[in-house]
Structures are given as C-alpha cells and as structure tokens.
Amino acid sequence: MPLVAKTRTSKWVENLSIDGEHAVGNPSGLYILVKNTGKRKSWIHRFVSPVTKQRRKMGLGSYPNTNLADARDLTSKNLALIKTGLDPMVERKQRAKVNKVKAQTFEQILSKALTNLIDPSWNAKHSSQWKSGFDRYVIPKIGSSLIQTITHIDISEVLQQEIISKNNKKQSLWEGVSVTAERLRGRLERVFDYAISLGVYEKENPASKKLLKPLLKRTTKIVKRMPCVPWSEIPNYSRLLYQSAEMQGKNSSKLPLNSYMALFFLVLTAVRSGSVRQAKWVEIDFNNKTWEIPAEHEKNRKFFKVPLSTQAVDLLKRQKTNRLASSDLIFPNPSTGKMFSDMALTEVTRGFKKRFNLTYDHVPHGFRSSFSDYVAEKTMFADELKEACLGHETGNKIKDAYQRGDLLNKRRAIMQNWADYCFNTMTKGKTSGSIKADIKRSIDNLSTEKLKQLEQILETTK
C-alpha cells in the first residue's frame, strides 16, 4: 500500500526551510520545491501522463504568489483532466497558444483580413478606399484594442464619431456621410466574420445590423444621381461624338482615339465605365452579336451578357481593324497597351462640355441614366426589361433566376431601339403603317400597364 503524505498547513509551508521537494498531501502529487534554505519556494504537481505513461513534473507557480489553497485547487483540476485521459501539461500549452492568438489587437487581425478580403481583380481606387476607411475612422478608435474585447457598443461609437462636414458643421459619421458609414459597417462585419472563422472572436458579430440597429439613428438614404446628358439631347451628342472620333482619327486632339471610341461604345451599350475599359476581344461573339462580361468586371460580381446593336457591332469591327497587336483589350491606351484609367473617359466628357459649350454637366456613368430616362419616357418597353438591360436585379430572386435565360432577345430589341435613337434613324424613311408594325412586333416586350397605353395610341392613329 503506497504511503500517503501527511496533509500540511499554510504555516508549515511558510516555515519550511529545508531544500528539496516536499509532499504537501491532499491532493496527492502536490509538492513544494524549496531552494536556498527557504528563500525560494515553488509548487510542483507530480503525476503519470495518461498519454505517454511517463512521470511528469508540472510547475504550478511560485510561493507565496500562489498560496497553498490555490496550489491545491490547481492540482485538483489537473487530476480531473487526468481522469478523462488528458495530459495537463499538453492542455496548458494548447490553452496558451489559443490565448496568444486571442490576444491580437483589431489592427493585427485587420491586416490579415484585408489580405483575404480585398479581391485582386479590384482596381487600385476601390482597394485603397477599403484601407483608407479603416485608417481614417476605425484604427484611431479601436485599432489597439484586443479583438476579443470589442463589442457592438464600440462599433456603434466608431460609426457615430464626430466629424466635420464639408460645410464645417459638426456631425456624426452615421448621419453626416451615411453611405460611407454603412459601407464601413459592412466592411467591419466582414472583418469580424474573418476573426470568428479564425476562432479569435467567439461572440456574435458586433458589426451586424441586428446588434447595431437599436443603437444607430435611422437615416434617409439619399440616392445621388449622376449628372447626365438629357435623353432628348442624345442624338445631337452622338453626332458630335461621332464627328469628334472621326476628327480624332486625324490627330486633331491630344486625347487618344480609343478613349472616344470607348465612350461611344459605352453610350451604345449603357454599361459601366469599368466594364468597357476592361473589355477584351475574347468576350465578343460577333456571330451572335453579344458581349459576355466576366463576373469580376461587374459591380455585382455576376456574369452579364449584353446584346449588341448593329451600330455597336459596326463600331467593334472598325476598332478591330485598328487593333493594337500588343494588347488583348478592345480599347487599350495606345501609349501603354494597358487599360485606361477611370479618368480617361471623364476627360472626354469634360472636353466636350468646354468645346461645344454644352449647358449640362455629364459624366460617363450618367449615360446609364440617359438610357433609363429614354426607355421610360419615349418607349413602351417594360420597366423590368429596362432594368435587365442595365444589369439590375428586381429584388425578387426567384423572378430574376426565372427570367435570366429568356430576356436576351427582348433586351436586344431595346438596345437596337436605343442605338437607332442615338443615330436618330429609328423612324427615318418609314411610313406611319411601318411604324405601327414595329410597335406591334414589340408587344411581347410590354408590361400590362403599358399595353393599355399602346392600345390608346393605336386607336388615335387609325
């Protein structure tokens, strides 16, 4: 029968001055190590590892920082682990490793998260916006805080911090620049999702709408409309653009011809500037007259097929005859062979306003609004088709999924109508009878509400 160590008291431990390891008793395996005739003392738990079956000594802390009661408590916890087949020393190392990971600050986690969250296909401007938002609004507030200590209260304070608006008024970030603040909230939510997946944040995402909604004031989202060419001015604008491109081919301006051609293609297709500037010849199907835009070039990161009008195809064929051999881009910068910057097309629109004394401001993205206004005010096409031409979703996922496959030909009719209008040839040389026939052929593209309007129009033309 093994010897059972006598249960010692705190006073005995305090007075002990003989060097060596001394059993304290209750629980078994607890020892106090004495050095320098009692000047240095520390606790040891001696046990047999249930994993390796070898004898082990595990330090429990120095005396008197760890007193007898604490040492007994730690030993009891170790014995409980041993009963379940775990080695207390292995478990302690694993806990230390986890705690070290959890001890990272928000800024440390952010630097790792951005590497994973920023898409390599994003342009430099969009990537820098992600980083600058954190640098400006978040890092000064919670950058040095341990990631696991941050709560939704902290995130709320970040989003409602005081800023100076453009008109020198003090406002909260959430109210003063609500769009920026909401984007920042969404980006914070993704960073904490990343932290949760790493196991360094174990609570509910503190940047989620669910937790923040009660703390943030409700704001009215103001949709900023891009300045655009009035739809009624599009034929004249297209004429000026066409003439300028012709003259540009004779080197009459400092701006490269490709920037004019790219803007013209943008007008005819009503797509975003980035998709046009990144467009490659491999994306064009001349046989089926379509342009297949890769998902990474689209704002919503979804593949988009654009039906090309006759005019758009003609423009591409002309562009192909002048193709730059060193580039697979349709509209490359001729100086570098690389993609134009987002300012290249803006320079064309700015030059137009100045050169032709235009009374309206406009930007490349605004031609999508010009197209939308034209379709809504001058045609009978259904709103759903117009939105589909712009690559917008209706908000009804089931409906969007159902319609995605069978709208190409219907969208083609709208895009050809738009291109004809841009060149002002839609009704040229046609009789009233042929115009009626064109309208009737478009009936499949109309909404119920607009069908009623069409019936009234046809009645007045009899």
Coordinates of C-alpha atoms in Angstrom, one line a residue:
M1 CA 0.0 0.0 0.0
P2 CA 1.6 3.4 -1.1
L3 CA 2.4 5.9 1.6
V4 CA 0.0 8.8 1.9
A5 CA 1.7 12.1 2.6
K6 CA 0.6 14.0 5.7
T7 CA -1.7 16.9 5.0
R8 CA 0.3 20.1 5.6
T9 CA -0.8 23.6 6.7
S10 CA -0.1 27.0 5.4
K11 CA 2.0 27.7 8.4
W12 CA 4.1 24.6 7.8
V13 CA 4.7 25.7 4.2
E14 CA 5.7 29.2 5.4
N15 CA 8.3 27.9 7.9
L16 CA 9.8 25.2 5.7
S17 CA 13.5 25.9 5.0
I18 CA 14.9 22.5 4.0
D19 CA 15.9 22.4 0.4
G20 CA 14.3 19.8 -1.8
E21 CA 10.8 18.6 -2.9
H22 CA 8.3 18.1 0.0
A23 CA 5.0 16.4 -0.3
V24 CA 2.1 18.6 0.9
G25 CA -0.6 16.0 0.8
N26 CA -4.3 16.4 -0.1
P27 CA -4.4 16.1 -3.1
S28 CA -1.8 13.5 -3.8
G29 CA 1.1 14.6 -6.1
L30 CA 1.3 18.2 -4.8
Y31 CA 4.8 19.1 -3.8
I32 CA 6.6 22.3 -2.8
L33 CA 10.1 22.8 -4.0
V34 CA 12.5 24.7 -1.6
K35 CA 15.8 26.3 -2.7
N36 CA 18.3 28.5 -0.9
T37 CA 17.2 27.3 2.6
G38 CA 13.7 28.5 2.2
K39 CA 14.4 31.8 0.4
R40 CA 12.8 30.4 -2.9
K41 CA 9.8 28.2 -3.0
S42 CA 7.5 27.0 -5.8
W43 CA 4.8 24.5 -6.4
I44 CA 5.1 21.2 -8.4
H45 CA 2.5 18.6 -9.4
R46 CA 4.0 15.2 -9.9
F47 CA 1.9 12.7 -12.0
V48 CA 2.0 10.0 -14.6
S49 CA 0.8 11.2 -18.0
P50 CA -2.2 9.2 -19.2
V51 CA -1.0 9.8 -22.8
T52 CA 2.7 8.8 -22.6
K53 CA 2.6 6.8 -19.3
Q54 CA 5.7 8.7 -18.2
R55 CA 6.3 10.5 -14.9
R56 CA 6.0 14.3 -15.3
K57 CA 6.5 17.4 -13.1
M58 CA 4.3 20.4 -13.8
G59 CA 5.0 23.8 -12.2
L60 CA 2.0 25.5 -10.6
G61 CA 3.6 28.9 -9.7
S62 CA 5.9 30.4 -7.1
Y63 CA 5.1 30.8 -3.4
P64 CA 3.7 33.0 -1.9
N65 CA 2.2 34.4 -5.2
T66 CA 0.4 31.1 -5.4
N67 CA -0.7 30.1 -1.9
L68 CA -1.4 26.6 -0.6
A69 CA -5.2 26.8 -1.3
D70 CA -4.5 27.9 -4.9
A71 CA -2.0 25.1 -5.4
R72 CA -4.4 22.5 -4.1
D73 CA -7.1 23.8 -6.5
L74 CA -4.8 23.7 -9.5
T75 CA -3.8 20.2 -8.6
S76 CA -7.4 19.0 -8.3
K77 CA -8.1 20.4 -11.7
N78 CA -5.1 18.6 -13.2
L79 CA -6.3 15.3 -11.6
A80 CA -9.8 15.8 -13.1
L81 CA -8.1 16.1 -16.6
I82 CA -6.0 13.0 -16.0
K83 CA -9.2 11.1 -15.2
T84 CA -10.5 11.9 -18.6
G85 CA -7.3 10.8 -20.3
L86 CA -5.8 14.2 -20.9
D87 CA -2.3 15.4 -20.1
P88 CA -2.5 18.6 -18.1
M89 CA 0.8 19.9 -19.5
V90 CA -0.3 19.4 -23.1
E91 CA -3.6 21.1 -22.4
R92 CA -1.9 24.1 -20.8
K93 CA 0.4 24.5 -23.8
Q94 CA -2.7 24.5 -26.1
R95 CA -4.5 27.0 -24.0
A96 CA -1.5 29.3 -24.0
K97 CA -1.4 29.1 -27.8
V98 CA -5.1 29.9 -28.1
N99 CA -4.8 32.8 -25.7
K100 CA -1.8 34.2 -27.6
V101 CA -4.0 34.2 -30.8
K102 CA -6.8 35.8 -29.0
A103 CA -4.5 38.5 -27.6
Q104 CA -4.2 40.0 -31.0
T105 CA -5.4 43.6 -31.5
F106 CA -8.0 44.7 -34.0
E107 CA -5.3 46.2 -36.2
Q108 CA -3.3 43.0 -36.3
I109 CA -6.4 41.0 -37.3
L110 CA -7.3 43.7 -39.9
S111 CA -4.0 43.5 -41.7
K112 CA -4.5 39.7 -42.1
A113 CA -8.2 40.1 -43.0
L114 CA -7.5 42.6 -45.8
T115 CA -5.2 40.2 -47.5
N116 CA -8.1 37.8 -47.8
L117 CA -11.0 40.2 -48.3
I118 CA -9.6 42.5 -51.0
D119 CA -10.2 41.0 -54.4
P120 CA -7.1 41.1 -56.7
S121 CA -9.4 42.0 -59.5
W122 CA -10.5 45.2 -57.9
N123 CA -9.0 48.4 -59.3
A124 CA -6.5 50.3 -57.2
K125 CA -9.0 53.0 -56.2
H126 CA -11.5 50.6 -54.8
S127 CA -8.9 48.7 -52.9
S128 CA -7.5 51.9 -51.4
Q129 CA -11.0 53.0 -50.3
W130 CA -11.2 49.9 -48.2
K131 CA -7.9 50.6 -46.5
S132 CA -8.4 54.4 -46.1
G133 CA -11.8 54.0 -44.4
F134 CA -10.3 51.8 -41.7
D135 CA -7.2 54.1 -41.3
R136 CA -9.3 57.2 -41.0
Y137 CA -12.2 56.1 -38.9
V138 CA -11.5 52.8 -37.2
I139 CA -7.8 52.4 -36.3
P140 CA -7.7 55.6 -34.2
K141 CA -10.7 54.3 -32.1
I142 CA -10.3 50.6 -31.7
G143 CA -7.0 49.7 -33.5
S144 CA -5.1 48.9 -30.3
S145 CA -8.0 47.1 -28.6
L146 CA -7.8 43.3 -28.2
I147 CA -10.1 41.9 -30.8
Q148 CA -11.9 39.7 -28.3
T149 CA -12.8 42.6 -26.1
I150 CA -14.6 44.7 -28.8
T151 CA -18.4 44.8 -28.5
H152 CA -21.2 46.2 -30.6
I153 CA -21.1 49.3 -28.3
D154 CA -17.6 50.0 -29.5
I155 CA -18.6 49.6 -33.2
S156 CA -21.6 51.9 -32.6
E157 CA -19.2 54.6 -31.2
V158 CA -17.0 54.2 -34.2
L159 CA -19.9 54.8 -36.6
Q160 CA -21.2 57.7 -34.6
Q161 CA -17.9 59.5 -34.0
E162 CA -18.0 63.2 -34.6
I163 CA -16.7 64.5 -37.9
I164 CA -16.5 68.0 -39.6
S165 CA -18.7 68.1 -42.7
K166 CA -17.9 69.9 -45.9
N167 CA -19.8 72.9 -44.7
N168 CA -17.7 73.0 -41.5
K169 CA -20.5 71.6 -39.3
K170 CA -20.1 69.0 -36.6
Q171 CA -22.0 65.8 -37.4
S172 CA -21.8 62.2 -36.6
L173 CA -20.3 59.9 -39.2
W174 CA -23.5 57.9 -39.4
E175 CA -25.7 61.0 -40.1
G176 CA -23.2 63.2 -42.0
V177 CA -21.9 60.7 -44.6
S178 CA -24.4 57.8 -44.2
V179 CA -23.4 56.0 -47.3
T180 CA -19.8 55.9 -46.3
A181 CA -20.7 54.9 -42.8
E182 CA -22.9 52.0 -44.0
R183 CA -20.2 50.8 -46.3
L184 CA -17.7 50.9 -43.3
R185 CA -20.2 48.9 -41.2
G186 CA -20.4 46.3 -43.9
R187 CA -16.6 46.1 -44.1
L188 CA -16.3 45.8 -40.3
E189 CA -18.8 43.0 -40.4
R190 CA -16.7 41.1 -42.9
V191 CA -13.5 41.6 -40.8
F192 CA -15.2 40.2 -37.7
D193 CA -16.6 37.3 -39.8
Y194 CA -13.0 36.6 -40.6
A195 CA -12.0 36.8 -36.9
I196 CA -14.8 34.5 -36.0
S197 CA -13.7 31.9 -38.6
L198 CA -10.2 32.1 -37.1
G199 CA -11.5 31.4 -33.6
V200 CA -10.1 34.7 -32.2
Y201 CA -13.6 36.2 -31.7
E202 CA -16.2 33.9 -30.1
K203 CA -19.2 36.2 -29.7
E204 CA -21.9 37.3 -32.2
N205 CA -20.6 39.6 -34.9
P206 CA -20.5 43.1 -33.2
A207 CA -20.9 44.9 -36.6
S208 CA -24.1 43.1 -37.6
K209 CA -27.2 45.1 -38.4
K210 CA -29.1 43.1 -35.8
L211 CA -27.0 44.3 -32.9
L212 CA -26.4 47.8 -34.2
K213 CA -29.9 48.7 -35.3
P214 CA -31.2 49.8 -31.8
L215 CA -28.1 52.0 -31.3
L216 CA -28.0 53.8 -34.6
K217 CA -30.3 56.6 -35.7
R218 CA -32.4 55.8 -38.7
T219 CA -31.2 57.8 -41.7
T220 CA -32.8 58.6 -45.0
K221 CA -30.6 57.3 -47.8
I222 CA -30.2 59.9 -50.5
V223 CA -29.6 58.4 -53.9
K224 CA -27.1 60.7 -55.7
R225 CA -28.0 60.9 -59.4
M226 CA -25.0 61.1 -61.7
P227 CA -25.1 64.2 -64.0
C228 CA -26.1 63.0 -67.4
V229 CA -26.9 64.1 -71.0
P230 CA -30.7 64.7 -71.2
W231 CA -32.2 61.9 -73.3
S232 CA -33.6 64.4 -75.8
E233 CA -30.0 65.6 -76.5
I234 CA -28.6 62.2 -77.0
P235 CA -28.9 62.2 -80.9
N236 CA -27.1 65.5 -81.1
Y237 CA -24.4 64.4 -78.6
S238 CA -23.9 61.2 -80.5
R239 CA -23.4 63.2 -83.7
L240 CA -20.8 65.3 -82.0
L241 CA -19.1 62.3 -80.5
Y242 CA -19.1 60.5 -83.9
Q243 CA -17.6 63.6 -85.6
S244 CA -15.0 64.1 -82.9
A245 CA -14.0 60.4 -83.2
E246 CA -13.6 60.9 -87.0
M247 CA -11.6 64.0 -86.5
Q248 CA -9.6 62.4 -83.7
G249 CA -8.6 59.7 -86.2
K250 CA -6.8 62.6 -88.0
N251 CA -5.0 63.5 -84.8
S252 CA -6.9 66.8 -84.2
S253 CA -6.8 66.4 -80.4
K254 CA -4.4 65.4 -77.6
L255 CA -6.8 62.7 -76.3
P256 CA -6.3 59.2 -77.8
L257 CA -8.9 58.0 -80.3
N258 CA -9.6 54.9 -78.2
S259 CA -11.0 57.0 -75.4
Y260 CA -13.6 58.4 -77.8
M261 CA -14.4 55.0 -79.2
A262 CA -14.7 53.6 -75.7
L263 CA -17.1 56.3 -74.7
F264 CA -19.2 55.8 -77.8
F265 CA -19.4 52.0 -77.1
L266 CA -20.4 52.9 -73.5
V267 CA -23.2 55.1 -74.8
L268 CA -24.5 52.4 -77.2
T269 CA -24.4 49.6 -74.6
A270 CA -25.3 51.6 -71.4
V271 CA -22.8 49.6 -69.3
R272 CA -20.4 50.8 -66.6
S273 CA -17.2 52.5 -67.5
G274 CA -15.1 49.8 -65.8
S275 CA -16.6 47.0 -67.9
V276 CA -15.8 49.0 -71.1
R277 CA -12.3 49.8 -70.1
Q278 CA -11.5 46.2 -69.2
A279 CA -13.3 44.7 -72.2
K280 CA -11.3 42.1 -74.2
W281 CA -11.8 40.8 -77.7
V282 CA -12.3 37.3 -76.4
E283 CA -15.5 38.5 -74.7
I284 CA -17.1 39.4 -78.1
D285 CA -19.2 36.9 -80.0
F286 CA -19.6 38.5 -83.5
N287 CA -21.8 35.6 -84.7
N288 CA -24.4 36.0 -82.0
K289 CA -23.8 39.8 -81.6
T290 CA -23.2 39.5 -77.8
W291 CA -20.6 40.8 -75.3
E292 CA -20.0 38.5 -72.4
I293 CA -18.8 40.5 -69.5
P294 CA -17.0 38.4 -66.8
A295 CA -18.3 38.4 -63.3
E296 CA -15.1 40.1 -61.9
H297 CA -15.7 43.1 -64.2
E298 CA -19.3 43.7 -63.0
K299 CA -20.2 45.6 -59.9
N300 CA -22.5 42.9 -58.6
R301 CA -19.8 40.2 -59.4
K302 CA -22.2 38.3 -61.7
F303 CA -21.7 37.3 -65.3
F304 CA -23.6 39.6 -67.7
K305 CA -24.3 39.1 -71.4
V306 CA -25.0 42.3 -73.4
P307 CA -26.9 42.1 -76.7
L308 CA -25.1 44.3 -79.2
S309 CA -26.9 46.6 -81.6
T310 CA -25.9 46.8 -85.3
Q311 CA -24.2 50.1 -84.5
A312 CA -22.2 48.6 -81.6
V313 CA -21.1 45.7 -83.8
D314 CA -20.0 48.1 -86.6
L315 CA -18.0 50.2 -84.0
L316 CA -16.2 47.0 -82.9
K317 CA -15.4 45.9 -86.4
R318 CA -13.9 49.3 -87.1
Q319 CA -12.0 49.1 -83.8
K320 CA -10.7 45.7 -84.8
T321 CA -9.1 47.0 -88.0
N322 CA -7.0 49.3 -85.7
R323 CA -6.4 46.6 -83.1
L324 CA -3.2 47.1 -81.1
A325 CA -1.2 43.9 -81.6
S326 CA 0.4 44.0 -78.1
S327 CA -2.9 44.1 -76.2
D328 CA -6.0 41.9 -75.9
L329 CA -8.0 44.9 -74.8
I330 CA -10.6 46.4 -77.1
F331 CA -9.9 49.9 -76.1
P332 CA -6.3 50.0 -74.8
N333 CA -4.3 53.1 -74.0
P334 CA -2.2 53.2 -77.2
S335 CA 0.7 54.6 -75.3
T336 CA 1.0 51.7 -72.9
G337 CA -1.2 49.0 -74.3
K338 CA -2.9 48.8 -70.8
M339 CA -6.3 49.7 -69.6
F340 CA -7.4 53.3 -69.5
S341 CA -7.8 54.9 -66.0
D342 CA -11.3 55.8 -64.9
M343 CA -10.5 59.4 -65.6
A344 CA -9.8 58.8 -69.3
L345 CA -13.5 58.8 -70.4
T346 CA -14.2 61.6 -67.9
E347 CA -11.6 63.7 -69.7
V348 CA -13.6 63.2 -73.0
T349 CA -16.9 64.4 -71.4
R350 CA -15.2 67.4 -69.8
G351 CA -13.6 68.3 -73.1
F352 CA -17.0 68.0 -74.8
K353 CA -18.7 70.4 -72.5
K354 CA -16.0 73.0 -72.9
R355 CA -15.5 72.6 -76.7
F356 CA -19.2 72.6 -77.6
N357 CA -20.5 74.9 -74.9
L358 CA -22.9 72.3 -73.5
T359 CA -25.3 73.7 -70.9
Y360 CA -25.4 70.5 -68.9
D361 CA -22.9 68.6 -66.8
H362 CA -22.4 64.9 -67.6
V363 CA -20.1 62.0 -66.6
P364 CA -19.6 58.6 -68.3
H365 CA -21.7 56.8 -65.8
G366 CA -24.6 59.2 -66.5
F367 CA -25.3 57.7 -69.9
R368 CA -26.9 54.8 -68.0
S369 CA -29.4 57.4 -66.6
S370 CA -29.9 58.9 -70.1
F371 CA -30.7 55.4 -71.4
S372 CA -33.1 54.7 -68.5
D373 CA -34.9 58.0 -68.9
Y374 CA -35.2 57.5 -72.7
V375 CA -36.7 54.0 -72.3
A376 CA -39.1 55.1 -69.6
E377 CA -40.3 58.3 -71.3
K378 CA -40.1 57.6 -75.0
T379 CA -40.8 53.8 -75.4
M380 CA -43.3 51.2 -74.4
F381 CA -40.8 48.7 -73.1
A382 CA -41.5 47.2 -69.7
D383 CA -39.5 48.5 -66.7
E384 CA -38.3 45.0 -65.9
L385 CA -36.6 44.8 -69.3
K386 CA -35.0 48.2 -68.9
E387 CA -33.6 47.2 -65.5
A388 CA -32.4 43.9 -67.1
C389 CA -30.5 45.9 -69.8
L390 CA -28.8 47.8 -67.0
G391 CA -27.8 44.6 -65.2
H392 CA -30.0 45.5 -62.3
E393 CA -31.9 43.0 -60.2
T394 CA -35.6 43.4 -59.4
G395 CA -35.2 42.3 -55.7
N396 CA -37.2 39.1 -56.4
K397 CA -34.5 36.4 -56.6
I398 CA -36.9 33.7 -57.9
K399 CA -38.2 36.0 -60.6
D400 CA -34.6 37.1 -61.5
A401 CA -33.5 33.5 -61.8
Y402 CA -36.5 32.5 -63.9
Q403 CA -36.1 35.5 -66.3
R404 CA -32.3 35.4 -66.7
G405 CA -32.3 32.9 -69.5
D406 CA -35.1 34.2 -71.8
L407 CA -34.6 38.0 -71.8
L408 CA -31.7 38.3 -74.3
N409 CA -33.8 38.7 -77.4
K410 CA -36.2 41.1 -75.6
R411 CA -33.2 43.1 -74.4
R412 CA -31.8 43.1 -77.9
A413 CA -34.9 44.9 -79.1
I414 CA -34.4 47.7 -76.5
M415 CA -30.7 48.1 -77.2
Q416 CA -31.3 48.3 -81.0
N417 CA -34.1 50.8 -80.4
W418 CA -31.7 52.9 -78.2
A419 CA -28.9 52.7 -80.8
D420 CA -31.2 53.8 -83.6
Y421 CA -32.3 56.7 -81.5
C422 CA -28.7 57.6 -80.7
F423 CA -28.2 57.8 -84.5
N424 CA -31.6 59.3 -85.0
T425 CA -32.6 56.7 -87.6
M426 CA -35.4 54.9 -85.8
T427 CA -38.2 56.4 -87.9
K428 CA -36.3 57.8 -90.8
G429 CA -37.9 56.9 -94.2
K430 CA -40.7 54.9 -92.6
T431 CA -44.5 55.3 -93.2
S432 CA -47.0 55.5 -90.3
G433 CA -48.0 52.0 -91.2
S434 CA -44.5 50.6 -90.8
I435 CA -44.1 52.4 -87.5
K436 CA -47.3 50.7 -86.3
A437 CA -46.0 47.4 -87.4
D438 CA -42.8 48.0 -85.5
I439 CA -44.8 48.8 -82.4
K440 CA -46.9 45.6 -82.8
R441 CA -43.8 43.5 -83.1
S442 CA -42.7 44.8 -79.7
I443 CA -45.9 43.8 -77.9
D444 CA -44.1 40.8 -76.2
N445 CA -41.8 43.3 -74.5
L446 CA -44.5 45.3 -72.9
S447 CA -45.9 45.4 -69.4
T448 CA -49.7 45.1 -68.8
E449 CA -49.9 48.8 -67.9
K450 CA -48.0 49.9 -71.0
L451 CA -50.1 47.6 -73.2
K452 CA -53.2 49.7 -72.2
Q453 CA -51.3 52.9 -73.2
L454 CA -50.3 51.3 -76.5
E455 CA -54.0 50.4 -77.3
Q456 CA -54.9 54.1 -76.8
I457 CA -52.1 55.2 -79.1
L458 CA -53.1 52.7 -81.9
E459 CA -56.7 53.9 -81.6
T460 CA -55.6 57.6 -82.2
T461 CA -53.6 56.6 -85.3
K462 CA -56.4 54.8 -87.2

